[in-house]
mmCIF file of C-alpha atoms in Angstrom:
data_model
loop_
_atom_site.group_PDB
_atom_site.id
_atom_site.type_symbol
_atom_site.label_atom_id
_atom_site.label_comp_id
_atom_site.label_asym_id
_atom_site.label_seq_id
_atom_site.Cartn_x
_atom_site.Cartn_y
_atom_site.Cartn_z
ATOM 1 C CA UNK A 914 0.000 0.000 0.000
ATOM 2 C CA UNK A 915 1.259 3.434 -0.678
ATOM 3 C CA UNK A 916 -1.148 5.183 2.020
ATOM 4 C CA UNK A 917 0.654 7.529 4.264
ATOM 5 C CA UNK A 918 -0.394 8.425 7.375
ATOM 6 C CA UNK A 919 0.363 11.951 9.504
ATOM 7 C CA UNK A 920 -0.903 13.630 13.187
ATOM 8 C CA UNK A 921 -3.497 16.529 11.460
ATOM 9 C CA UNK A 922 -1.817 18.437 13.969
ATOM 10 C CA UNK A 923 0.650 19.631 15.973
ATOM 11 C CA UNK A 924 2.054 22.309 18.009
ATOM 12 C CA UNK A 925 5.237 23.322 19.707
ATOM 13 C CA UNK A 926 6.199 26.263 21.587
ATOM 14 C CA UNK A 927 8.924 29.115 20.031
ATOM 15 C CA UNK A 928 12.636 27.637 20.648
ATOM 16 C CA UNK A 929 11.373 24.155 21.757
ATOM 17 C CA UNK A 930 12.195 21.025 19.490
ATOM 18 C CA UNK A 931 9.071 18.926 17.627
ATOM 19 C CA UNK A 932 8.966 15.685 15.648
ATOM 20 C CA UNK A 933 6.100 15.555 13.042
ATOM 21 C CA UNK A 934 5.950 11.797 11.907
ATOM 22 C CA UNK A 935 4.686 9.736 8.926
ATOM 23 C CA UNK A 936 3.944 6.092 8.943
ATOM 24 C CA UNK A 937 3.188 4.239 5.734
ATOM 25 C CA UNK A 938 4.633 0.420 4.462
ATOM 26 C CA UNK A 939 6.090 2.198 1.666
ATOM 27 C CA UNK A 940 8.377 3.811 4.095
ATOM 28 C CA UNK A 941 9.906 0.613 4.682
ATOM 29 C CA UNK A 942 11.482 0.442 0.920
ATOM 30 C CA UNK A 943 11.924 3.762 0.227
ATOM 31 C CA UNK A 944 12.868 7.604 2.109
ATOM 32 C CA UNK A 945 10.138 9.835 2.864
ATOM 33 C CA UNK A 946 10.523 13.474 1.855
ATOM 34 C CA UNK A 947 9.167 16.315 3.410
ATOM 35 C CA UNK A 948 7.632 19.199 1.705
ATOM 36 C CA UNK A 949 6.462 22.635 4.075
ATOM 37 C CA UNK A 950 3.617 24.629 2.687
ATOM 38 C CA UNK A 951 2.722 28.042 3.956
ATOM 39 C CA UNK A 952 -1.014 29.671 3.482
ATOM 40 C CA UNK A 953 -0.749 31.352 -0.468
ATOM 41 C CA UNK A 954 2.432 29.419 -1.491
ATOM 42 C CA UNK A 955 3.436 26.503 -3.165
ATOM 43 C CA UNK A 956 5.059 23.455 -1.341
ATOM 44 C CA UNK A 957 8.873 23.599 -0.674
ATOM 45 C CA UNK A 958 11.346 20.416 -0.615
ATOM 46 C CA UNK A 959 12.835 20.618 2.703
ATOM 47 C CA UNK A 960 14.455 16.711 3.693
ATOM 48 C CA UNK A 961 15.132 13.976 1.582
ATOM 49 C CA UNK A 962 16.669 11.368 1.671
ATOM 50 C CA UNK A 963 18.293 9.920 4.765
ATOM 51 C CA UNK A 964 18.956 13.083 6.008
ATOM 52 C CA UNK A 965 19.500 15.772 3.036
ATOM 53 C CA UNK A 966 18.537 19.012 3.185
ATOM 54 C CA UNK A 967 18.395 21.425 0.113
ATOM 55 C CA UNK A 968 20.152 24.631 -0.259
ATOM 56 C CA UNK A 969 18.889 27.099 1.529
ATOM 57 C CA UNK A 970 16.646 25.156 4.323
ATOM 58 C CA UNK A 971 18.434 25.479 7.746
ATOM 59 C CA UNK A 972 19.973 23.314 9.788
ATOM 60 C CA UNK A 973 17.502 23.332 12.666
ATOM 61 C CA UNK A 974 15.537 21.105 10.142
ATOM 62 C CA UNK A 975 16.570 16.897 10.380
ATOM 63 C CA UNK A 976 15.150 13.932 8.606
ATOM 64 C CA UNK A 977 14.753 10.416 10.603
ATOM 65 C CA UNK A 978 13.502 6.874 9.783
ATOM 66 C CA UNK A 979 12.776 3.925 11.231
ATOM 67 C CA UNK A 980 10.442 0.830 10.256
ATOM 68 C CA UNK A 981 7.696 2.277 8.547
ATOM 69 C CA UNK A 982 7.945 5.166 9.964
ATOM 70 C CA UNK A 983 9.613 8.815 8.827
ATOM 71 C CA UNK A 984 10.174 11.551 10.745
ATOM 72 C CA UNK A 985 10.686 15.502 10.496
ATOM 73 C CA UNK A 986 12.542 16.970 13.403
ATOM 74 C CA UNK A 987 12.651 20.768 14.245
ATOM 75 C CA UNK A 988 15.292 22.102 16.590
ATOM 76 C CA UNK A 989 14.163 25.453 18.012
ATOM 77 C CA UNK A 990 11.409 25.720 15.829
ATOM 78 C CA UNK A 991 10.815 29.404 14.836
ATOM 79 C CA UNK A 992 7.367 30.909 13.876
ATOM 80 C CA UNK A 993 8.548 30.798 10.346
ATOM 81 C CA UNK A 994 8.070 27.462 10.863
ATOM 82 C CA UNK A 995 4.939 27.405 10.869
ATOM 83 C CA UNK A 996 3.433 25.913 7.889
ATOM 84 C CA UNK A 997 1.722 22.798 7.203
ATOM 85 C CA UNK A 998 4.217 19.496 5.996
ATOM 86 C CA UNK A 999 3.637 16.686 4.021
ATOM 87 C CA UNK A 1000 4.990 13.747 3.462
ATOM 88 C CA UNK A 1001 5.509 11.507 0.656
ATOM 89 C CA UNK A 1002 7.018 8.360 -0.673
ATOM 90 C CA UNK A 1003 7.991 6.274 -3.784
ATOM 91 C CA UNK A 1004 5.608 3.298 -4.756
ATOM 92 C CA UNK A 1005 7.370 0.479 -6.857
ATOM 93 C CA UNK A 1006 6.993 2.178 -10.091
ATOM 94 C CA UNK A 1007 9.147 4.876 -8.573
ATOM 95 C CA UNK A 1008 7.115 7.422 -8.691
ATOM 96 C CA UNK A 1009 6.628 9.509 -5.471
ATOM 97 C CA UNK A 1010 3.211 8.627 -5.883
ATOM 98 C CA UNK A 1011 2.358 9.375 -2.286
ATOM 99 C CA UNK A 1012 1.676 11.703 -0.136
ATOM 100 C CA UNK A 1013 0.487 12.212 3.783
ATOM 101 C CA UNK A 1014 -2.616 14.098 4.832
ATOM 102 C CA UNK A 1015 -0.365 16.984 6.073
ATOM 103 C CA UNK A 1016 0.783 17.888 9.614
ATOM 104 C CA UNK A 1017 -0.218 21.834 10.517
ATOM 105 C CA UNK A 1018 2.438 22.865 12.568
ATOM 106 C CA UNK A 1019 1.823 25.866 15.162
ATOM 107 C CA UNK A 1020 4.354 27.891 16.991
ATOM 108 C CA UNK A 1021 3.429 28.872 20.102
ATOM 109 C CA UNK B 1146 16.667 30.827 -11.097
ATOM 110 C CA UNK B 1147 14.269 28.142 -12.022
ATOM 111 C CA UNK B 1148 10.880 29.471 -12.583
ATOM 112 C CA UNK B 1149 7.513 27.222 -13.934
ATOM 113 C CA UNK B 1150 4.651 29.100 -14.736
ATOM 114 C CA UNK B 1151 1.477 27.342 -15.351
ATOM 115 C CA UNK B 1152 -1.400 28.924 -17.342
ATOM 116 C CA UNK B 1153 -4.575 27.453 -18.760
ATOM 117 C CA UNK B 1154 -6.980 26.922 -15.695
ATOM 118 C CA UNK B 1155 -10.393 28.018 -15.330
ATOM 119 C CA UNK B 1156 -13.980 27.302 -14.626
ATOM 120 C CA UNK B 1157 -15.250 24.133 -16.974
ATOM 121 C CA UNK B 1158 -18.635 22.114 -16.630
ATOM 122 C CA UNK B 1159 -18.392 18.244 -15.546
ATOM 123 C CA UNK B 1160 -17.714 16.091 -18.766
ATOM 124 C CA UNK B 1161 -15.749 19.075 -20.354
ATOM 125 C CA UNK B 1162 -12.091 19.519 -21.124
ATOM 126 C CA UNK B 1163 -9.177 21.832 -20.481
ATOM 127 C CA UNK B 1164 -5.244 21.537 -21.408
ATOM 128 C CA UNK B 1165 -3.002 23.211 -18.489
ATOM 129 C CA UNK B 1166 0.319 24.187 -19.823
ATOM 130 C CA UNK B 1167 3.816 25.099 -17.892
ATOM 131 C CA UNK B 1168 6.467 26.747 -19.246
ATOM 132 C CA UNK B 1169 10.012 26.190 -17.496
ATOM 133 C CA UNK B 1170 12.935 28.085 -17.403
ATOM 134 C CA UNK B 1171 16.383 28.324 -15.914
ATOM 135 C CA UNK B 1172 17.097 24.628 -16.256
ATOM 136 C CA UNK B 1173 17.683 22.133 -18.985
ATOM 137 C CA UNK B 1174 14.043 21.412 -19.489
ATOM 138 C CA UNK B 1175 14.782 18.704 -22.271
ATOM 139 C CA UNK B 1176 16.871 16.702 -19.365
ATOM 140 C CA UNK B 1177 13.973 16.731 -16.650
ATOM 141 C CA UNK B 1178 11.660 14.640 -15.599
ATOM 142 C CA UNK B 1179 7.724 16.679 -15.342
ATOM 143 C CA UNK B 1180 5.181 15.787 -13.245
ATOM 144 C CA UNK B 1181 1.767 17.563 -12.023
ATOM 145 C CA UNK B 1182 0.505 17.609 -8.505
ATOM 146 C CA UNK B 1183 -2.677 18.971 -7.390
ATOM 147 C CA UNK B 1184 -4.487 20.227 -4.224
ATOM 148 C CA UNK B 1185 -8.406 20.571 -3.708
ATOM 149 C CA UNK B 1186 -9.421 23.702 -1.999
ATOM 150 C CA UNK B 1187 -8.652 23.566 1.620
ATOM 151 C CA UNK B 1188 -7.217 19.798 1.131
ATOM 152 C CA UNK B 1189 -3.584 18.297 1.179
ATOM 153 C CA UNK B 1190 -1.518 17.545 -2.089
ATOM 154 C CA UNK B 1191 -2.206 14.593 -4.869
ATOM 155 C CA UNK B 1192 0.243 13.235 -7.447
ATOM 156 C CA UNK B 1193 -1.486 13.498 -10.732
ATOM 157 C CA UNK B 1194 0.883 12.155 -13.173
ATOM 158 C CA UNK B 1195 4.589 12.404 -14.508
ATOM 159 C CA UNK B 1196 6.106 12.338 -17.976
ATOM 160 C CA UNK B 1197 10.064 11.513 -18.459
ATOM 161 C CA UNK B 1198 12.379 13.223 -20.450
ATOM 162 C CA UNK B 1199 13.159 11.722 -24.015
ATOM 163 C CA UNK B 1200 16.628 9.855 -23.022
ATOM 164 C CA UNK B 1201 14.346 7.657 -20.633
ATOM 165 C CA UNK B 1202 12.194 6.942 -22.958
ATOM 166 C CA UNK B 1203 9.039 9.593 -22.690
ATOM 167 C CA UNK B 1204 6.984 7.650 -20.764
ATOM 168 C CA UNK B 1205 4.196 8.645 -18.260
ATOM 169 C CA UNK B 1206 2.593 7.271 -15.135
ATOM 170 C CA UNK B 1207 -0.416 8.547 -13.813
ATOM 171 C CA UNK B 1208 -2.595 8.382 -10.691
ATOM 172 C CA UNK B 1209 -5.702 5.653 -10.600
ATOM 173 C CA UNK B 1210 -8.435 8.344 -10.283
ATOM 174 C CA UNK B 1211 -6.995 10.431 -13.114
ATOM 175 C CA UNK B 1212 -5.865 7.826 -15.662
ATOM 176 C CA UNK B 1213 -7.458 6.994 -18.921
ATOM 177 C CA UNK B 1214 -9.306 10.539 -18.268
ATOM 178 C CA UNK B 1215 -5.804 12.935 -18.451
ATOM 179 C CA UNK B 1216 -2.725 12.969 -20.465
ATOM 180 C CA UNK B 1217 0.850 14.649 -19.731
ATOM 181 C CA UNK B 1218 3.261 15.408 -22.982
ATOM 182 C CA UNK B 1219 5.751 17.645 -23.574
ATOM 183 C CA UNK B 1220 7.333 19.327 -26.057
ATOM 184 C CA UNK B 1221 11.048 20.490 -25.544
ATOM 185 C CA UNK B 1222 11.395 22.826 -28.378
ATOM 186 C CA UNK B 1223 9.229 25.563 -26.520
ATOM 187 C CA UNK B 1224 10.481 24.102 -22.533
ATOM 188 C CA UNK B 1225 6.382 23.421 -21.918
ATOM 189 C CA UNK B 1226 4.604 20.142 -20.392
ATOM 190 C CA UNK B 1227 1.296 19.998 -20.548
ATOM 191 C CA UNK B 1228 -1.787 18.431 -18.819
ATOM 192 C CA UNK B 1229 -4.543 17.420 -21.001
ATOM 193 C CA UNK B 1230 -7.593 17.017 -18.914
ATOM 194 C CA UNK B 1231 -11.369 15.555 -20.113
ATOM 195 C CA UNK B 1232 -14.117 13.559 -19.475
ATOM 196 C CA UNK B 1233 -13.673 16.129 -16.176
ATOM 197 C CA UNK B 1234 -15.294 15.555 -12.706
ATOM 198 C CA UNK B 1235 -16.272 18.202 -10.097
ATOM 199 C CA UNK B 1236 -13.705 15.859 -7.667
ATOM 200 C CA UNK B 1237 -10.428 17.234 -10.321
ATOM 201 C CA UNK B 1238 -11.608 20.870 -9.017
ATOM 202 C CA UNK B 1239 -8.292 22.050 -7.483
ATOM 203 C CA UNK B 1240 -4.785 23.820 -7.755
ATOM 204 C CA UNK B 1241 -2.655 22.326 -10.246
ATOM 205 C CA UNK B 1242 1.481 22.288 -9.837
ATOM 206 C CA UNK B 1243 3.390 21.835 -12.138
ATOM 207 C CA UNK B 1244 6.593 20.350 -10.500
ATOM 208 C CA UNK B 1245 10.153 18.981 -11.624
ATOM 209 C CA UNK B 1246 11.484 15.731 -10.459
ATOM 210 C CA UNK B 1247 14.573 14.683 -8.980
ATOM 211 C CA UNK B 1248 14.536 11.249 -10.752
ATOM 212 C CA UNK B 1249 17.405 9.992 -8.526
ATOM 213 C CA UNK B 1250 16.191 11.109 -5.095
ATOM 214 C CA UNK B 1251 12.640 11.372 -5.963
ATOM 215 C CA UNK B 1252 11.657 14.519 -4.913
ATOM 216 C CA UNK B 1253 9.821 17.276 -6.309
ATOM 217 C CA UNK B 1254 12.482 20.017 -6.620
ATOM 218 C CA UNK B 1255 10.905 23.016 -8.175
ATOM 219 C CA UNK B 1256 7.163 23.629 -8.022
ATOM 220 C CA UNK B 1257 5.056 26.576 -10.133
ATOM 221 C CA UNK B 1258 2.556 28.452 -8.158
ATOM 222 C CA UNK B 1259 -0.396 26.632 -9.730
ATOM 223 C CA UNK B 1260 -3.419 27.262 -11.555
ATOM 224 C CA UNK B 1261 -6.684 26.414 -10.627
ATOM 225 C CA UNK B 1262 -9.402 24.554 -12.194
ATOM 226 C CA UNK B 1263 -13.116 24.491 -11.361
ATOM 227 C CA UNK B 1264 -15.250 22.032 -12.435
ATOM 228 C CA UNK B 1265 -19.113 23.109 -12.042
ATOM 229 C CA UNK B 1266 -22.589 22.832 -13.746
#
């Protein structure tokens, strides 16, 4: 199955440290990557792979996995941060086919 | 800088049609990998489809509740993909990306800022 499941929500307060998680069976072949969305704008990569980060996404942001389970971890999450983040994986054509429900992350 | 600008949306009855294009720029568009991604009103993000560049072969793959219904090609010599869309349902109402793939890692790398489609009687 390439269903991937995320919390619809979560919160954390300014400077603390919050893991937003995605489970799927998929997740036991393949990565997930994590995409952040804010209100008005289009998604933006920001983990892949084990632990990759594109240009330009700070280091405060870490990729995990375990099982069939990924994780996104924020160190000192700042209200920038605040955005919604998805998830997705790879089926076995390849394709990153699929993609969480979407975590809404709020700063306290 | 890498810029995809998609144009074509609008408002189209159920069982019409409607061809989305996306023009790239700033990359070697013949070399990359195109795929579409959409996102219902208020909802989270759906893979639509994805066509490959010509060296792997031009194929595409699309999603079960879009296939036999939409169609992805390309052509190089302007840097556009496009999304044919028909038969359309008032369920395909939504944002459309248009998005370039990282074949290797498998990630989206570059996303447009979308153009929406409404489908409605």
């Amino acid at each position: 199955s390439s269903e991937l499941t995320q919390d619809p929500a979560v919160s954390v307060a300014l400077g603390q440290t919050v893991r937003i998680t995605c489970q799927g069976d998929s997740l036991r072949n393949y990565y997930g990557t994590w995409y952040q969305q804010k209100p008005g704008q289009a998604p933006v990569l920001v983990m892949y792979g084990k632990n990759n980060r594109p240009s330009g996404i700070p280091d405060r942001f870490s990729g995990s996995s375990s099982g069939n389970t990924a994780s996104l971890t924020i160190t000192g999450a700042q209200a920038e941060d605040e955005a919604d983040y998805y998830c997705n994986s790879r089926d076995s054509s390849g394709d990153p086919v699929a993609f969480g429900g979407g975590t809404k992350l709020t700063v306290l | 800088e890498v810029q995809l600008v998609e144009s074509g949306g609008g408002l189209v009855k159920p069982g019409g049609s409607l061809r989305l294009s996306c023009a790239a720029s700033g990359f070697t568009f013949s070399n990359a990998w195109m795929s579409w991604v959409r996102q219902a009103p208020g909802k989270g993000l759906e893979w639509v489809g994805r066509i490959k560049n010509k060296i792997d072969g031009g194929t595409t793959n699309y999603a079960a509740p879009v296939k036999g219904r939409f169609s992805i090609s390309r052509d190089d010599s302007k840097n556009t993909v496009y999304l044919q869309m028909n038969s359309l349902k008032t369920e395909d109402t939504a944002l459309y990306y248009c998005t370039a793939i990282s074949p290797r890692a498998g990630t989206f790398d570059y996303w447009g800022q979308g153009t929406l489609v409404t489908v409605s009687s």
